[in-house]
mmCIF file of C-alpha atoms in Angstrom:
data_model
loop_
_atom_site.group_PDB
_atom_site.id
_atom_site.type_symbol
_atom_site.label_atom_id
_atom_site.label_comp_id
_atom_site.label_asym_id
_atom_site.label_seq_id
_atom_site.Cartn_x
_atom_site.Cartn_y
_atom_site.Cartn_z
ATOM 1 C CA UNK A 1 108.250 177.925 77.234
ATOM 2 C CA UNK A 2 111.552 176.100 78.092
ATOM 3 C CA UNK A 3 114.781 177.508 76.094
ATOM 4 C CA UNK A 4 115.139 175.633 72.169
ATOM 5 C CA UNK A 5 118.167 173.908 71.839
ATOM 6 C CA UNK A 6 120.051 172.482 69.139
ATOM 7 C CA UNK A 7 122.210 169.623 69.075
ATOM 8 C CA UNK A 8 124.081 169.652 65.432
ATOM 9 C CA UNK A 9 124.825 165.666 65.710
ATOM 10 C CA UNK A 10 122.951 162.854 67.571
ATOM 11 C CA UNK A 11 124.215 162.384 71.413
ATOM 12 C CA UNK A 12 124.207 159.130 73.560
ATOM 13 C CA UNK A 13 120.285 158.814 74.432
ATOM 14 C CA UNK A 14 120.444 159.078 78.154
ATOM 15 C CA UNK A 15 121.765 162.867 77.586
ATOM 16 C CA UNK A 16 119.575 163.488 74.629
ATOM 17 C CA UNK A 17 116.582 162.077 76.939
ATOM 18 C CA UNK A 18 118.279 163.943 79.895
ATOM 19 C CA UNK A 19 117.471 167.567 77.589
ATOM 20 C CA UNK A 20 114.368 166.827 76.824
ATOM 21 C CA UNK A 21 113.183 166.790 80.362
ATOM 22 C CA UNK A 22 114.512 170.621 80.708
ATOM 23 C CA UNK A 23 114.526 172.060 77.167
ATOM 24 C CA UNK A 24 112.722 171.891 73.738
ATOM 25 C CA UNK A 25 115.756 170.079 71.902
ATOM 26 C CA UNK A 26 115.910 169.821 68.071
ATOM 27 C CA UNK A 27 118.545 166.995 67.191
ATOM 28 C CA UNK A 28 119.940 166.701 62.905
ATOM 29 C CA UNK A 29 118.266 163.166 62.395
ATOM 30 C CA UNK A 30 120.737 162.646 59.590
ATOM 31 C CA UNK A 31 123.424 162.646 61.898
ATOM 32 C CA UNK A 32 125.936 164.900 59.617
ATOM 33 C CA UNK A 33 127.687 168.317 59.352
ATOM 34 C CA UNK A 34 125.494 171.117 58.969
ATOM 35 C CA UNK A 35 126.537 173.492 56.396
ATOM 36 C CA UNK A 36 127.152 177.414 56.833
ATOM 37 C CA UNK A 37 123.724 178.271 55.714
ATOM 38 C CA UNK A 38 122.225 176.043 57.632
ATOM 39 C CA UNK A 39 123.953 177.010 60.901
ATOM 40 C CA UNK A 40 123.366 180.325 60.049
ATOM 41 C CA UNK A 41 119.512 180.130 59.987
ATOM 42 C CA UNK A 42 119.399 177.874 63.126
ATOM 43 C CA UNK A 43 121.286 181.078 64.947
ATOM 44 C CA UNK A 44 117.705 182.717 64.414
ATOM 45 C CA UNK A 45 115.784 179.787 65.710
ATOM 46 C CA UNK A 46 117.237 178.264 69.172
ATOM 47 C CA UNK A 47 118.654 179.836 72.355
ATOM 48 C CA UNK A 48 121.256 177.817 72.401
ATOM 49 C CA UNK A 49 123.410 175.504 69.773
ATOM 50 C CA UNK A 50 125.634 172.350 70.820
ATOM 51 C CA UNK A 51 128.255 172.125 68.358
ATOM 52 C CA UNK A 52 130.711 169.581 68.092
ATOM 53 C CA UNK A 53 134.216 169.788 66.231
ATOM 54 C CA UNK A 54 132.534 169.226 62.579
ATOM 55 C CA UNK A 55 130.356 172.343 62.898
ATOM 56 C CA UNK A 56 132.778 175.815 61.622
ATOM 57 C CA UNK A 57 131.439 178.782 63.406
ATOM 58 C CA UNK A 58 133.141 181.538 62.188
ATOM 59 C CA UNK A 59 132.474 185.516 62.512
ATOM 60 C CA UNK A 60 129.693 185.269 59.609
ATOM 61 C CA UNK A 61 127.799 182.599 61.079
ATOM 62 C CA UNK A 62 127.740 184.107 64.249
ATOM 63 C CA UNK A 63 126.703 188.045 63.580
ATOM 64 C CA UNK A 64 123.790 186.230 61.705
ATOM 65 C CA UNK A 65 120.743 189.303 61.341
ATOM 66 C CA UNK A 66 118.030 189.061 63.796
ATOM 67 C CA UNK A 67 120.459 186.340 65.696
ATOM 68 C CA UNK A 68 118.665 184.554 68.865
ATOM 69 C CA UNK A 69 121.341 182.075 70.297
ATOM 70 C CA UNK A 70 122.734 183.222 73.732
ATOM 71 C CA UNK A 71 125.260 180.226 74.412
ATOM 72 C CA UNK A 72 126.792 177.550 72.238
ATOM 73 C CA UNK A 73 127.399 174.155 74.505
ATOM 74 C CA UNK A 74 130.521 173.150 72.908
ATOM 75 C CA UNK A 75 130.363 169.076 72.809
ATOM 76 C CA UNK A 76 134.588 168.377 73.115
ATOM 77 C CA UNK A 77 136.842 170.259 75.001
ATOM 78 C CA UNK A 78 138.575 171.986 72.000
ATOM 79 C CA UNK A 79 137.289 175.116 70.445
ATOM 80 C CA UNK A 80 139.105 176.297 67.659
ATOM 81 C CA UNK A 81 136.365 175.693 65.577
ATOM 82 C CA UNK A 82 134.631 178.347 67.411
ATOM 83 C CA UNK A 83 135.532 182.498 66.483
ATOM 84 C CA UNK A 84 135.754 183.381 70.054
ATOM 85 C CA UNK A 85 136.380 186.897 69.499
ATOM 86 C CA UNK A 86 132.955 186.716 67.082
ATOM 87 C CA UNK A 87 130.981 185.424 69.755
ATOM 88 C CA UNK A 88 133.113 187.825 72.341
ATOM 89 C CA UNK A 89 131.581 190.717 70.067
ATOM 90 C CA UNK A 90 128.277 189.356 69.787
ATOM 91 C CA UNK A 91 127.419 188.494 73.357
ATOM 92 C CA UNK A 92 127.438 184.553 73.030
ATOM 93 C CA UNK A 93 128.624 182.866 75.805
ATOM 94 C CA UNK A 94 130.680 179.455 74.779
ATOM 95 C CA UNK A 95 131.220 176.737 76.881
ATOM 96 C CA UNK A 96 133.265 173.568 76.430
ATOM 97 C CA UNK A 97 133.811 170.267 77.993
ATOM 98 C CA UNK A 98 137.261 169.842 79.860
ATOM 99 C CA UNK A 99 138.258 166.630 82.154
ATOM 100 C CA UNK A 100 135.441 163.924 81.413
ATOM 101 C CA UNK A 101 137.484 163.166 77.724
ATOM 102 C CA UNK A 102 141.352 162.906 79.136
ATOM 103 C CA UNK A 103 141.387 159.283 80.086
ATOM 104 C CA UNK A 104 139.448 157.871 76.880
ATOM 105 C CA UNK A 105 142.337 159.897 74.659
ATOM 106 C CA UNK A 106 144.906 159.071 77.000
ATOM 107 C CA UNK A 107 143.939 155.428 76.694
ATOM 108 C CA UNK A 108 144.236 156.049 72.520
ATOM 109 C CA UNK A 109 147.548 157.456 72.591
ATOM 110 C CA UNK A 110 149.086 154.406 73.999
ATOM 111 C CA UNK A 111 147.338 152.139 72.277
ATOM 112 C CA UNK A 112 148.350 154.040 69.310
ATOM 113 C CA UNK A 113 151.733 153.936 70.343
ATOM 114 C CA UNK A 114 151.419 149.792 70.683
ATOM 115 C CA UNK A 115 149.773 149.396 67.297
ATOM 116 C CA UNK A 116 152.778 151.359 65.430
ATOM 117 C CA UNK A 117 155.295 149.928 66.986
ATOM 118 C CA UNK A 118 154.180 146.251 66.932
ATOM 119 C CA UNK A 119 153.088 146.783 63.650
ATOM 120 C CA UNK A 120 149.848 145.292 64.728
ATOM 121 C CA UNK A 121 147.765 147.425 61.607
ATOM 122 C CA UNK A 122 149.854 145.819 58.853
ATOM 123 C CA UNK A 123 149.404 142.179 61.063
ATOM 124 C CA UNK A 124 146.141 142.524 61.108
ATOM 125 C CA UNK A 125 145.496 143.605 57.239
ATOM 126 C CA UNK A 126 147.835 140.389 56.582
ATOM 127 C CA UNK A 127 145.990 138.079 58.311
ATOM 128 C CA UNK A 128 142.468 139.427 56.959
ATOM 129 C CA UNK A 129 143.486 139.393 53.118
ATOM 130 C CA UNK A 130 144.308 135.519 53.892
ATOM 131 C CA UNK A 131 148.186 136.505 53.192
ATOM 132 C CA UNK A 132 149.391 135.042 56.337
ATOM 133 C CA UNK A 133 151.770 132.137 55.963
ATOM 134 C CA UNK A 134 152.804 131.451 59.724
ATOM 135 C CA UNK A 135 154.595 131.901 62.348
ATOM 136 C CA UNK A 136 158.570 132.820 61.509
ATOM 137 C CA UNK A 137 161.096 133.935 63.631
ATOM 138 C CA UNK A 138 161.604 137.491 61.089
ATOM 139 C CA UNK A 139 157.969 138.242 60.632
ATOM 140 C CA UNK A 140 156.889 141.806 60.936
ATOM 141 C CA UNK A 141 159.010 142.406 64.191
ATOM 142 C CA UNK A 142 158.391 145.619 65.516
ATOM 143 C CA UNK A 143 160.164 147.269 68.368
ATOM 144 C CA UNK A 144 159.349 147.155 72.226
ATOM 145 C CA UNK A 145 159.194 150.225 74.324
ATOM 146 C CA UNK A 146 160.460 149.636 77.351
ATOM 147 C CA UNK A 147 163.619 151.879 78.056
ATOM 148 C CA UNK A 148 162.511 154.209 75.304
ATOM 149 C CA UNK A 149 161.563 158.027 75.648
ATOM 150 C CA UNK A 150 158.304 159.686 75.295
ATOM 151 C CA UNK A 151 158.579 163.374 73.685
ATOM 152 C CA UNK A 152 155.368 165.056 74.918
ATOM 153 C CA UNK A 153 154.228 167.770 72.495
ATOM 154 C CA UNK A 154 152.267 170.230 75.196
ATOM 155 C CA UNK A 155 151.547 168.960 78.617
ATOM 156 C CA UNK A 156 148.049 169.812 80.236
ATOM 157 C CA UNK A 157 145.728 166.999 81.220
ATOM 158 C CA UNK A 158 145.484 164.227 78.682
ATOM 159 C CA UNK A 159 149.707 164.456 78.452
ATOM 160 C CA UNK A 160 149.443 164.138 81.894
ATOM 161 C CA UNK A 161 147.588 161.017 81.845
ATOM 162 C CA UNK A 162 149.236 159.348 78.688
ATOM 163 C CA UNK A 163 152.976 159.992 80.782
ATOM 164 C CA UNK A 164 151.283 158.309 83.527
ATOM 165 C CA UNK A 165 150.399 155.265 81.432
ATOM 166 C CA UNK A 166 153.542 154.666 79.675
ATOM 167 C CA UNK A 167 155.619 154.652 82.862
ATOM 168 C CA UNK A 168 154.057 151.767 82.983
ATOM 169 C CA UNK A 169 155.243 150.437 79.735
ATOM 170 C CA UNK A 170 158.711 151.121 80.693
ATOM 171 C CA UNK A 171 159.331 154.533 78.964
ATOM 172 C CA UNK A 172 160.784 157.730 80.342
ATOM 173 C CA UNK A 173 159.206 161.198 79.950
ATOM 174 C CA UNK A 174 159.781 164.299 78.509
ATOM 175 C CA UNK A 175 158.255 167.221 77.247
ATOM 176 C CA UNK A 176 157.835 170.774 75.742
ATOM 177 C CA UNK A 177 155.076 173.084 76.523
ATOM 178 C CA UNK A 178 154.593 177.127 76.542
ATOM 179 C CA UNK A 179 154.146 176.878 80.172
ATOM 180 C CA UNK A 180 156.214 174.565 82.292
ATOM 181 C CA UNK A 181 154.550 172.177 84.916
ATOM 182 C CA UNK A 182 154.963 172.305 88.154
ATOM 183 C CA UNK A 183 157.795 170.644 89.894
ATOM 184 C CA UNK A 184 155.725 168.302 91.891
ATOM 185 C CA UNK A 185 153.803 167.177 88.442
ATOM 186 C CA UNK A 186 156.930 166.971 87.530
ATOM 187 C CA UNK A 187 158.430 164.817 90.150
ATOM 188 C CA UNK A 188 155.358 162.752 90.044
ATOM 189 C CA UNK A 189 155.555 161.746 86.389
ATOM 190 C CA UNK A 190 159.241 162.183 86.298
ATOM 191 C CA UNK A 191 159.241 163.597 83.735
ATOM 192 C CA UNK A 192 162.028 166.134 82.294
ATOM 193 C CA UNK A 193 160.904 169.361 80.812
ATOM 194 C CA UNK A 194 162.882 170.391 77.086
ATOM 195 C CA UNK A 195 163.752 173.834 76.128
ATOM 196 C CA UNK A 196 162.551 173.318 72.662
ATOM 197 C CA UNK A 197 160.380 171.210 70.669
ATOM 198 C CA UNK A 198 163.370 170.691 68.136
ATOM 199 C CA UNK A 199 165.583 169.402 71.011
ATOM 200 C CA UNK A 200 162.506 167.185 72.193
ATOM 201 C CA UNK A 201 161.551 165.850 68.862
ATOM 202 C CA UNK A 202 165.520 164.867 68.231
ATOM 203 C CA UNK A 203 165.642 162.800 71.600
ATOM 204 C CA UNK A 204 162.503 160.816 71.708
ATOM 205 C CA UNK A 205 161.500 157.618 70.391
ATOM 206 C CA UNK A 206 158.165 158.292 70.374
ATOM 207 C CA UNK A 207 156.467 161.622 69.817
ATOM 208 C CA UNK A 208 153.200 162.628 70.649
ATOM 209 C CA UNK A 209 150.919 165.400 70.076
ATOM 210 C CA UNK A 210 149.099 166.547 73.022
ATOM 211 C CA UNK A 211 148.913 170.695 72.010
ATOM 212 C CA UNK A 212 145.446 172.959 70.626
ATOM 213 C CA UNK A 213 144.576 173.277 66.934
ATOM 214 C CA UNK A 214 144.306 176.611 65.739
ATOM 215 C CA UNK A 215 146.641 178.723 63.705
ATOM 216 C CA UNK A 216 149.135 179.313 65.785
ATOM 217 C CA UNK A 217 150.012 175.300 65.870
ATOM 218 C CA UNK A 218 149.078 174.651 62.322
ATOM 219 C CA UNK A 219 152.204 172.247 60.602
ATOM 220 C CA UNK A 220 153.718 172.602 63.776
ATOM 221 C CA UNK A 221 155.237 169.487 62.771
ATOM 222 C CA UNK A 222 157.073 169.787 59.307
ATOM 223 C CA UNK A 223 159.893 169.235 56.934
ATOM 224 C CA UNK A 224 162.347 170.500 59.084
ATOM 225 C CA UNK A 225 160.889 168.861 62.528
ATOM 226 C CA UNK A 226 160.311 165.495 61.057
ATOM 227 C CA UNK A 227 163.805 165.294 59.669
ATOM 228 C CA UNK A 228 165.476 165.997 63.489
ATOM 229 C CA UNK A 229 163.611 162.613 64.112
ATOM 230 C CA UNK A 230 165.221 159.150 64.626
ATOM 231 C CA UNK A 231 164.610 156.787 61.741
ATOM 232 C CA UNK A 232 163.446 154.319 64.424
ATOM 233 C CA UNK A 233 161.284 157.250 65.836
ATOM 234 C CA UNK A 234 157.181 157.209 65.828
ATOM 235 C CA UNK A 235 155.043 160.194 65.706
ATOM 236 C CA UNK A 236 151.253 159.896 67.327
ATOM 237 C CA UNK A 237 148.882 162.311 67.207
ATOM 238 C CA UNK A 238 145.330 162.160 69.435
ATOM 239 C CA UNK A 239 145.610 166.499 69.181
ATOM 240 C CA UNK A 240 144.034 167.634 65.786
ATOM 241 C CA UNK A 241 144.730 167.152 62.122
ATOM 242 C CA UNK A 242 146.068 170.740 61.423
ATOM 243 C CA UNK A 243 149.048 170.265 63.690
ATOM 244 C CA UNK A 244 150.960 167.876 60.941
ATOM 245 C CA UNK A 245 151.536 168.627 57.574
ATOM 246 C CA UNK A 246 150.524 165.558 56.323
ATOM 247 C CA UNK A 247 152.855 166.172 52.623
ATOM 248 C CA UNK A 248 156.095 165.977 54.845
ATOM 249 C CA UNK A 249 154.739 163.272 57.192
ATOM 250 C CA UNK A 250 153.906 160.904 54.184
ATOM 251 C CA UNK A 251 157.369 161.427 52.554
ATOM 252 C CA UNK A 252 159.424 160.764 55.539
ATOM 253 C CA UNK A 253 157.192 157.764 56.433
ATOM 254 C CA UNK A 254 158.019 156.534 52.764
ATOM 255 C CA UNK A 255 161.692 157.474 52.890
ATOM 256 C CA UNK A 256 162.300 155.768 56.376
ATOM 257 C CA UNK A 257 163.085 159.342 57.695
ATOM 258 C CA UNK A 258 160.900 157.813 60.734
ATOM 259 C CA UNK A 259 160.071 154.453 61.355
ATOM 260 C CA UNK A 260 155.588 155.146 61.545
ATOM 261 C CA UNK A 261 152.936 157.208 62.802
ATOM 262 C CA UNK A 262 149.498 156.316 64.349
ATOM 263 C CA UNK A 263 147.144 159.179 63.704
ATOM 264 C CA UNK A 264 143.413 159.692 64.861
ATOM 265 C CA UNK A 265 143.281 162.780 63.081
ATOM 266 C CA UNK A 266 143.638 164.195 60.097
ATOM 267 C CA UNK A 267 143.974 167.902 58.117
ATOM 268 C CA UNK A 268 140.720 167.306 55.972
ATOM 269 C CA UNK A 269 138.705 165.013 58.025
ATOM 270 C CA UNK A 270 136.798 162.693 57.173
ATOM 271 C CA UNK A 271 138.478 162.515 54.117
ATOM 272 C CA UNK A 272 141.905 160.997 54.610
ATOM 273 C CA UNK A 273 144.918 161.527 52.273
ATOM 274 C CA UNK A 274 145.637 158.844 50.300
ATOM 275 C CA UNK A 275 149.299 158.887 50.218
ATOM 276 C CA UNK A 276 148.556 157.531 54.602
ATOM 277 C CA UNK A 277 146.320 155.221 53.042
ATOM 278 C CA UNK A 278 148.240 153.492 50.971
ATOM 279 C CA UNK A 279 151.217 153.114 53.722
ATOM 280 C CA UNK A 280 151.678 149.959 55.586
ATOM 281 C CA UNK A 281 153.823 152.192 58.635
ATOM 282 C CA UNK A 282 151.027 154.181 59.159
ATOM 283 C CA UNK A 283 148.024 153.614 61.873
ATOM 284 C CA UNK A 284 145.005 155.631 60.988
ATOM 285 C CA UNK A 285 141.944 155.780 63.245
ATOM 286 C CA UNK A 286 138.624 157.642 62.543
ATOM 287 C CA UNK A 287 138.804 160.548 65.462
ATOM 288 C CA UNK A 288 138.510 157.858 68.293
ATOM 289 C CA UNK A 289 139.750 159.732 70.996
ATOM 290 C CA UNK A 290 136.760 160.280 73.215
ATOM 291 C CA UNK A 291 134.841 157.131 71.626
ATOM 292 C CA UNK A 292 133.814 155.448 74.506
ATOM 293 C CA UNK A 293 129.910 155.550 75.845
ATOM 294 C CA UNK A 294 131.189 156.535 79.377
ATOM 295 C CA UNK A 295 133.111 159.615 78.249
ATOM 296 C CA UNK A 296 130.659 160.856 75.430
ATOM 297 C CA UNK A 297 127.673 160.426 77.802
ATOM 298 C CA UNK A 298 130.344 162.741 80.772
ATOM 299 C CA UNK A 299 130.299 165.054 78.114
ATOM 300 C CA UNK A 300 127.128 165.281 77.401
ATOM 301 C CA UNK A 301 125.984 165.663 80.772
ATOM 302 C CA UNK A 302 128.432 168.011 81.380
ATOM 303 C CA UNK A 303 127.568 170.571 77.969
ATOM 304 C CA UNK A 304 123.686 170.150 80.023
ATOM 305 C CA UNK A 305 124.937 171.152 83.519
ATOM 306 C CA UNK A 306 126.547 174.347 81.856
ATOM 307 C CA UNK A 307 123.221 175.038 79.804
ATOM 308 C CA UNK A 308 121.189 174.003 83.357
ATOM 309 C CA UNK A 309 123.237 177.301 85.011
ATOM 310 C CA UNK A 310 123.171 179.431 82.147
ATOM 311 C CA UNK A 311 119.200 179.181 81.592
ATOM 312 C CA UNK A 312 119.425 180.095 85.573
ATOM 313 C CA UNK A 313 121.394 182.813 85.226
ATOM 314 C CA UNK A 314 124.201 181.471 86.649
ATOM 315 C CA UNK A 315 127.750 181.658 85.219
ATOM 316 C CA UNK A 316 128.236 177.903 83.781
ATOM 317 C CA UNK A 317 131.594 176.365 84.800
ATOM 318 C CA UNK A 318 133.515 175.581 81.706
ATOM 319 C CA UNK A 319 132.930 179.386 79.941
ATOM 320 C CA UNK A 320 135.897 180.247 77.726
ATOM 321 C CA UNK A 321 134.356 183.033 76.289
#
């Protein structure tokens, strides 16, 4: 009998079609989050379980009683919804999906960055609520980026690749990370390394957030962080919710503190504060990152090829744990 696998949300139908030629694969037809109890009793049922981001998998869940799962497939390349040390101590293997996602998010940074500073969200809400008068020489002018610098918050691939994009657009780079690249990244992106993120947050004209969720990043940017920001200064964040503590982001958006933020994630997602809501400087997207059929079908296939060497006994590629 071929291995049963779970996928917790529906996946682009050439992969799901792909799994079913290899493995007895059980998709949620209601496409949602399953809750604790019910990822607890599917631990008893499959071999393996493809989570995504929604699904919490924490120490409970996974020293389930009579538990069969060998491997959870991770669908994204974060993980910090996974207890790695619980599945360390339990003997589940966890896989994830690096590379095939940095372009896509890369992609949504900038275009994040565009939309905040041409104020192309509140344009567009104008123009649909019929509130749009014409063309005047003051109307909604944003700012331009060319000459401007980029603060990079971490630097690992999808940093990498939004640097590379807005040299294009004229801006300079910089960054803070734990580790520092190497020079001839650095020389390629020319980009200048900060000692601190305080010093790189109090330079840049736009910020983004390129780091891992996770405790040890949670309100990394606060209070004290936002308020070292130029009031002309944008904040963008393509990382995870957790990383911004959306109370002090909302009050210096509404103060002027900084001039906006474009977010595509949020602290409590889906649900969505409604102090961002209701502010015209802020661009909110719904966790669009990866949203593009080529890169969700790459990941896909690529959470498959690591279950295809696991079932063969073979150490899959992208193991982190």
């Amino acid at each position: 009998m071929p291995p049963k696998i779970l996928l917790t949300r529906r996946w682009p139908d050439t992969v799901e079609a792909h799994l079913r030629q290899r493995y007895d694969v059980t998709v949620d037809p209601s496409d949602r989050p399953l809750s604790a109890a019910e990822l607890t009793e599917a631990m008893g049922r499959y071999d393996a379980i493809c989570p995504t981001v929604t699904d919490r998998l924490g120490a409970a869940i996974l020293a389930a009683p009579n538990a069969r799962v060998r491997i959870l497939g991770n669908f994204g390349a974060g993980f910090e919804h996974i207890d790695l040390e619980a599945a360390k101590a339990a003997g589940i293997v966890v896989t994830n999906t690096p590379d095939v996602l940095t372009d896509a998010t890369a992609d949504l940074a900038i275009l994040l960055m565009l939309m905040a500073s041409r104020r192309a969200g509140e344009g567009e809400r104008e123009l649909r609520a019929g509130q749009w008068t014409g063309w005047r020489p003051t109307h909604l002018l944003g700012q331009g980026l060319a000459g401007k610098r980029l603060g990079l918050v971490g630097f690992g691939r999808i940093a990498q690749a939004t640097a590379a994009r807005a040299r294009a657009f004229g801006l300079s780079i910089a960054y803070y990370s734990r580790r520092r690249a190497d020079a001839d990244v650095e020389a390629a992106l020319d980009a200048t390394h900060v000692d601190s993120l305080e010093e790189l947050a109090a330079t840049s004209d736009v910020l983004s957030l390129h780091c891992p969720g996770g405790p040890a990043t949670r309100h990394l940017v606060n209070a004290a962080l936002l308020a070292r920001m130029r009031p002309t200064a944008i904040l963008v964040n393509t990382a995870r919710g957790t990383v911004v503590n959306e109370a002090a982001l909302i009050a210096a958006l509404s103060s002027g503190a900084i001039a906006a933020a474009g977010l595509d994630v949020f602290e409590g997602e889906p649900a969505v504060n409604p102090g961002l809501i209701a502010l015209p400087n802020a661009v909110l997207l719904p966790h669009l990152g990866s949203a593009t059929l080529e890169t969700r079908t790459a990941m896909g296939m690529r959470v498959a090829a690591n279950l295809d060497r696991f079932f063969a006994g073979e150490v899959p590629h992208d193991r982190v744990a």
